[in-house]
Short mmCIF file of C-alpha atoms in Angstrom, two decimals:
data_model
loop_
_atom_site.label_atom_id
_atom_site.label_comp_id
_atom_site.label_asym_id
_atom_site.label_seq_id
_atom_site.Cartn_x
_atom_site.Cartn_y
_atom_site.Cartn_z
CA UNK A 34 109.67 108.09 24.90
CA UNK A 35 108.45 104.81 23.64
CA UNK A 36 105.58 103.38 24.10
CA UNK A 37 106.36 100.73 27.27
CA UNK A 38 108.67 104.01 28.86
CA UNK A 39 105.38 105.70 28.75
CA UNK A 40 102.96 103.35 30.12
CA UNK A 41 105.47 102.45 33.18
CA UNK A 42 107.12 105.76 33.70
CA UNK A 43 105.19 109.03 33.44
CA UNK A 44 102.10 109.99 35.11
CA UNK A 45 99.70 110.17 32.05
CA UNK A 46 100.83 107.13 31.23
CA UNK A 47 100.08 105.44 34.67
CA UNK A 48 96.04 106.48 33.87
CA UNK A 49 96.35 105.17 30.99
CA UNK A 50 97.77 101.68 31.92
CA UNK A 51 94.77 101.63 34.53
CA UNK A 52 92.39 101.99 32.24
CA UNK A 53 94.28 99.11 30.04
CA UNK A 54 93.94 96.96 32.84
CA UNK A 55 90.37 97.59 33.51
CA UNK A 56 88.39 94.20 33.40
CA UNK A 57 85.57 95.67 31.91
CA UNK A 58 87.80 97.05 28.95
CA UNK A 59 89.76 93.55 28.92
CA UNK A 60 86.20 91.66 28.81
CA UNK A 61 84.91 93.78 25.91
CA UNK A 62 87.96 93.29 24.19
CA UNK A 63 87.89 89.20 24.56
CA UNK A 64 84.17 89.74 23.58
CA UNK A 65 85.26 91.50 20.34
CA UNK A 66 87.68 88.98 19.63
CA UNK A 67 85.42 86.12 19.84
CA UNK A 68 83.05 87.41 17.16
CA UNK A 69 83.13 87.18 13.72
CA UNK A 70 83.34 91.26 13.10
CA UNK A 71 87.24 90.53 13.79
CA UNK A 72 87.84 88.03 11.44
CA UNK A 73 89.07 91.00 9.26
CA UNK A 74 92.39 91.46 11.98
CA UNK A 75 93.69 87.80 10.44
CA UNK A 76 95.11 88.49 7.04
CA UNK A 77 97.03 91.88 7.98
CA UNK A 78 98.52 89.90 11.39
CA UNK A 79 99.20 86.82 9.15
CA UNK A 80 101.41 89.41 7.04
CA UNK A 81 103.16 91.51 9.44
CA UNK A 82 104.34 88.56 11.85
CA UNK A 83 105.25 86.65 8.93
CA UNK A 84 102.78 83.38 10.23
CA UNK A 85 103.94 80.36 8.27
CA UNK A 86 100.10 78.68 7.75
CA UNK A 87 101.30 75.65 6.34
CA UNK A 88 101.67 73.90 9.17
CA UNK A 89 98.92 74.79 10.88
CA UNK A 90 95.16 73.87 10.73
CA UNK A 91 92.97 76.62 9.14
CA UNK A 92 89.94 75.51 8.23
CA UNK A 93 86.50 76.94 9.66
CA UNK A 94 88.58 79.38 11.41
CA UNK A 95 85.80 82.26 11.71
CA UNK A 96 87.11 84.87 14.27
CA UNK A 97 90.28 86.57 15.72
CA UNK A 98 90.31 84.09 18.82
CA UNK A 99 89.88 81.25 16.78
CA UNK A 100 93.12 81.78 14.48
CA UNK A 101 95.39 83.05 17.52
CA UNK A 102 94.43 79.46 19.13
CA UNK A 103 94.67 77.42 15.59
CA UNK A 104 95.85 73.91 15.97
CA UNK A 105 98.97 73.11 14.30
CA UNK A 106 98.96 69.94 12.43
CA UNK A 107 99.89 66.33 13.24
CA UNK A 108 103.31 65.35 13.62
CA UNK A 109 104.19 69.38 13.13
CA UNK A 110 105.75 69.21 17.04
CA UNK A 111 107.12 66.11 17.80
CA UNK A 112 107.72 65.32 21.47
CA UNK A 113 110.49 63.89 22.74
CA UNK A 114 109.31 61.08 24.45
CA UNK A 115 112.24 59.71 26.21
CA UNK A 116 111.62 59.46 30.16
CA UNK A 117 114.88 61.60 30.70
CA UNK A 118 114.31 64.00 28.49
CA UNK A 119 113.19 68.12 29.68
CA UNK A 120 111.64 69.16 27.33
CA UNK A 121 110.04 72.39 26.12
CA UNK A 122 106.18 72.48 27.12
CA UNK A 123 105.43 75.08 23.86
CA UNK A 124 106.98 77.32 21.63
CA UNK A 125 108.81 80.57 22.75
CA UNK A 126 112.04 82.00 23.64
CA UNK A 127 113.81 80.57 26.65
CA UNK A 128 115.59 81.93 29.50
CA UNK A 129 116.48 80.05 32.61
CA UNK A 130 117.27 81.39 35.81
CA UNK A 131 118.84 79.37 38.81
CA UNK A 132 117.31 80.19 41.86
CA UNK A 133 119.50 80.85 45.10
CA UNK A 134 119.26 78.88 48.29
CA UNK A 135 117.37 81.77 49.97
CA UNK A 136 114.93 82.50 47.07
CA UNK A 137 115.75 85.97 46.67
CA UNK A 138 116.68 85.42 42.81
CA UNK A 139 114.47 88.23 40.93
CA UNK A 140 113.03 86.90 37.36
CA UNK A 141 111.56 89.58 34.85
CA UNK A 142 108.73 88.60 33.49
CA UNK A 143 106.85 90.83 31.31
CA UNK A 144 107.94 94.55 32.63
CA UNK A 145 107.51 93.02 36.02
CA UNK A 146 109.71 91.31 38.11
CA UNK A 147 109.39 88.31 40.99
CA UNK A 148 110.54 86.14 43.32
CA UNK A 149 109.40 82.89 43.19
CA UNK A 150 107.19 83.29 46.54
CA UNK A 151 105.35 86.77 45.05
CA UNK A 152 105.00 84.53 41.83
CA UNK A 153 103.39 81.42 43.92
CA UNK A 154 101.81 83.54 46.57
CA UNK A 155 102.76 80.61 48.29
CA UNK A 156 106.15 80.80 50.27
CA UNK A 157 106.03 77.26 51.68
CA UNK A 158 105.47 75.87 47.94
CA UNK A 159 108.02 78.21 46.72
CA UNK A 160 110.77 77.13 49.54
CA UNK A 161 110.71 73.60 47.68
CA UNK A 162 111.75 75.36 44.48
CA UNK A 163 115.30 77.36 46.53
CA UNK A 164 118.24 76.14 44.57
CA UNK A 165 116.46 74.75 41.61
CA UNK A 166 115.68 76.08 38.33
CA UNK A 167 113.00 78.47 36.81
CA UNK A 168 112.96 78.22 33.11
CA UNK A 169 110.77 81.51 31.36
CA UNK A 170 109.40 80.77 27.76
CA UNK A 171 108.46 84.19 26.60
CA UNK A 172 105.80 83.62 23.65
CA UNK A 173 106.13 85.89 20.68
CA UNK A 174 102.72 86.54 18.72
CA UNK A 175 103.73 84.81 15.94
CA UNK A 176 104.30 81.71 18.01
CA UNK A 177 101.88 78.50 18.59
CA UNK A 178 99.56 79.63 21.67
CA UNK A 179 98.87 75.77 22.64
CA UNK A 180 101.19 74.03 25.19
CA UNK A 181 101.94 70.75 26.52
CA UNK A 182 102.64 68.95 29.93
CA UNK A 183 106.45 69.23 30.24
CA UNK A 184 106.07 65.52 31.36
CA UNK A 185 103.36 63.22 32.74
CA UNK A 186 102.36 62.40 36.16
CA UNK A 187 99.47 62.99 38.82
CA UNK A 188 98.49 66.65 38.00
CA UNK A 189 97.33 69.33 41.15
CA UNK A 190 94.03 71.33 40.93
CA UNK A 191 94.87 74.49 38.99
CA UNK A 192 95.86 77.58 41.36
CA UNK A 193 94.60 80.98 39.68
CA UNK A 194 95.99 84.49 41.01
CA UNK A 195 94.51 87.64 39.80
CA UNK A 196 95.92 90.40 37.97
CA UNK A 197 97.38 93.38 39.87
CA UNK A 198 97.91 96.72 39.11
CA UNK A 199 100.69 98.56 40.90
CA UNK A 200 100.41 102.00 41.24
CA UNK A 201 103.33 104.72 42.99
CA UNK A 202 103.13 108.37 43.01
CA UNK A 203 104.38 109.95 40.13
CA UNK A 204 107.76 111.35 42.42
CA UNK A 205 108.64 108.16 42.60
CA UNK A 206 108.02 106.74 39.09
CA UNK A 207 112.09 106.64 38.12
CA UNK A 208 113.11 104.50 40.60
CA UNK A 209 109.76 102.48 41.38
CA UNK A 210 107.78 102.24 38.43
CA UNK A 211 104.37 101.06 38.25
CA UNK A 212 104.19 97.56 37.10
CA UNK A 213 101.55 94.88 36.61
CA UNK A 214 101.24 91.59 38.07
CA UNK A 215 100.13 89.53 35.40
CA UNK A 216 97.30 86.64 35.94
CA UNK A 217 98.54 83.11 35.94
CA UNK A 218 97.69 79.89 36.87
CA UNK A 219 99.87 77.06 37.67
CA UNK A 220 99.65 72.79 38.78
CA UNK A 221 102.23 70.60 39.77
CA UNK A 222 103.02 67.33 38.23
CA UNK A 223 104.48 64.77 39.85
CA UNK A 224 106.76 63.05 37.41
CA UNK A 225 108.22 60.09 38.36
CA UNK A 226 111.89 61.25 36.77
CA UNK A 227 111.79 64.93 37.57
CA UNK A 228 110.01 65.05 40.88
CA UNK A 229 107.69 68.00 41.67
CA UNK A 230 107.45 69.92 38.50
CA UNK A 231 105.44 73.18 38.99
CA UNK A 232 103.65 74.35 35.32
CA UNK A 233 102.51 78.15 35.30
CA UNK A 234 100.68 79.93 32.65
CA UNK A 235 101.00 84.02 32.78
CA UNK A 236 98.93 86.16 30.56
CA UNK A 237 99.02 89.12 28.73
CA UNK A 238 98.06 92.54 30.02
CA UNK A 239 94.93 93.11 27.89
CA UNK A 240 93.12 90.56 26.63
CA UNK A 241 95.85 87.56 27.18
CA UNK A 242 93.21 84.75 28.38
CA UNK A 243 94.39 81.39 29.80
CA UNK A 244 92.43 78.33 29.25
CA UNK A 245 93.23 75.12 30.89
CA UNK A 246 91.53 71.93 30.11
CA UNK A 247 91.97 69.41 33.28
CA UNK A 248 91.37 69.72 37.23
CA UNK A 249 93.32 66.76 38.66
CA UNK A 250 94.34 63.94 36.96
CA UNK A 251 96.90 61.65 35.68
CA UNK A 252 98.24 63.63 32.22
CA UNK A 253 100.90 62.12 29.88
CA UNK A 254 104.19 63.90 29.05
CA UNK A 255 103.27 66.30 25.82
CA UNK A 256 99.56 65.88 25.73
CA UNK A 257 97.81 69.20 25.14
CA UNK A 258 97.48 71.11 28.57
CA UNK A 259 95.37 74.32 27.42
CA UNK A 260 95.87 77.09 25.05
CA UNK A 261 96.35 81.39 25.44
CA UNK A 262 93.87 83.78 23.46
CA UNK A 263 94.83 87.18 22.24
CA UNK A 264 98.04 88.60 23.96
CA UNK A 265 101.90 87.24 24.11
CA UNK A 266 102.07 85.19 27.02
CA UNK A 267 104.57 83.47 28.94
CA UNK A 268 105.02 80.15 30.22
CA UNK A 269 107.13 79.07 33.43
CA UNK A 270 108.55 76.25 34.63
CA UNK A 271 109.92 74.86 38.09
CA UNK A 272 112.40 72.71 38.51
CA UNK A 273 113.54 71.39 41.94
CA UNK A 274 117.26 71.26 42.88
CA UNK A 275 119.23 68.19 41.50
CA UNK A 276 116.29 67.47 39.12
CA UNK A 277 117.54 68.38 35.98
CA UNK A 278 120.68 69.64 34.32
CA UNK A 279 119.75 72.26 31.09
CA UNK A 280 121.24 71.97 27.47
CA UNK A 281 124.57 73.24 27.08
CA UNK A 282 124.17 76.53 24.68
CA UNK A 283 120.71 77.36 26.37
CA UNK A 284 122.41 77.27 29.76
CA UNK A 285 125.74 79.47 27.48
CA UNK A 286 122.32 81.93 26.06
CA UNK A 287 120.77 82.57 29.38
CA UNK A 288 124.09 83.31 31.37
CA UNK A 289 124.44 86.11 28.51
CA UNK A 290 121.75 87.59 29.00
CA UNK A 291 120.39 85.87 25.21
CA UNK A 292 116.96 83.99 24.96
CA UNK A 293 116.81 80.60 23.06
CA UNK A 294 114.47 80.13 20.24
CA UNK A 295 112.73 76.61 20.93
CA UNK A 296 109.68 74.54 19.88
CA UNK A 297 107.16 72.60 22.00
CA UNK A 298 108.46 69.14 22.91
CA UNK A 299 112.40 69.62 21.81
CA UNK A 300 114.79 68.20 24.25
CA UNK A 301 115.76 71.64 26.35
CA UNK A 302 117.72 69.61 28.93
CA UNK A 303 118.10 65.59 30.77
CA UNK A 304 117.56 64.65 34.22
CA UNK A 305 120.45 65.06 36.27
CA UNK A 306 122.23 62.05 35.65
CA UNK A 307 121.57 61.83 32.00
CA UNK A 308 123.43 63.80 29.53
CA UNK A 309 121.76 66.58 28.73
CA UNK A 310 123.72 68.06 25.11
#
């Protein structure tokens, strides 16, 4: 049994996955993270993910937190800055998922899986998503943990949902396994090409904490939105219906079942009426 098989599908492993999502075990481990004493975790992860550094900016980097958060360098990510341009908000592996009329498409996102209403926790928000797109970028740990504002517009107050542990009895564990609802936090932006995009951070089971920088405010397309500590974290995006049309071979990928390898601010996909390959 490996190790995500035990943590969702045995009863030992259920205890064990509630003590993992503890706060006061998540807090300690941020806390850890965030002091010097793990400085000596960077040069072993450097080597097993294979972290190019050259790109990125290293210096006076004195903790864990501090490296997983390291700023890349200027020009490293170029945005695209054409107004019809979709383009990728950070690094990651991309699936997108159209979502039916009714809003009962199911999107797995890390061992869990939602509608967009039990994502949102808001079902009159989530009706003006039905029939548009939801685009997942799954971040890797060897990937840049800053992102961007998929485009620029008036930005909403950030929306935060707590963490949830779900928890069966064991006789049902094979066919309704525990699962956790990750944290996230998402805004909308209203972009004068795209209409009502809806940006939502989700983090990592442990110790994957989002930061944000901005409340509300105007933002411009591929200025820094926040950054992820420790943890691989995921990054969703809403697109209404009509709004957009998505790259040929990522659209190809996705309907295969096959995530797309992209970097923040590449061209992923064109308003509607543009080309979008």
């Amino acid at each position: 049994m490996d190790g995500l098989n035990f943590l969702y599908k045995s009863a030992a492993g259920r205890l064990f996955l509630k003590a993992l999502c503890a706060p006061a075990l998540s807090k300690a481990c941020g806390l850890f993270l965030d002091s010097p004493l793990s400085s000596f975790l960077i040069k072993p992860f450097v080597k097993k993910n294979k972290i190019d550094l050259s790109e990125y900016q290293t210096d006076g980097i004195k903790t864990f937190n501090q490296f997983f958060r390291r700023k890349i360098k200027d020009g490293a990510r170029p945005f695209d800055m054409r107004p019809q341009s979709l383009c990728a908000p950070c690094d990651g592996l991309l699936s997108v998922w159209n979502i039916s009329q009714d809003g009962g498409t199911i999107i797995p996102v890390k061992q869990s899986q939602y509608t967009v209403e039990s994502l949102l926790k808001d079902k009159a928000l989530a009706e003006r998503y039905y029939g548009g797109l939801c685009l997942v970028f799954r971040l890797c740990v060897d990937n840049y943990h800053r992102y961007a504002y998929a485009d620029g517009g008036k930005k909403s107050a950030n929306v935060f949902i707590p963490g949830r542990l779900h928890t069966v009895r064991p006789i049902a564990l094979e066919t309704l396994p525990v699962f956790v609802e990750n944290a996230r936090e998402y805004t909308t932006i209203e972009s004068s090409v795209f209409g009502q995009l809806l940006q939502m951070e989700v983090g990592a089971m442990l110790v994957g904490r989002i930061v944000n920088f901005e409340q509300e405010v105007v933002v411009a397309r591929g200025a820094e939105k926040g950054f992820f500590e420790y943890g691989g974290s995921t990054i969703i995006l809403l697109v209404k219906k009509g709004a957009a049309k998505i790259r040929d071979d990522i659209a190809k990928n996705s309907a295969a079942g096959i995530e797309s390898p992209v970097k923040m601010g590449e061209r992923i996909g064109a308003a509607w009426a543009a080309r979008a390959d």
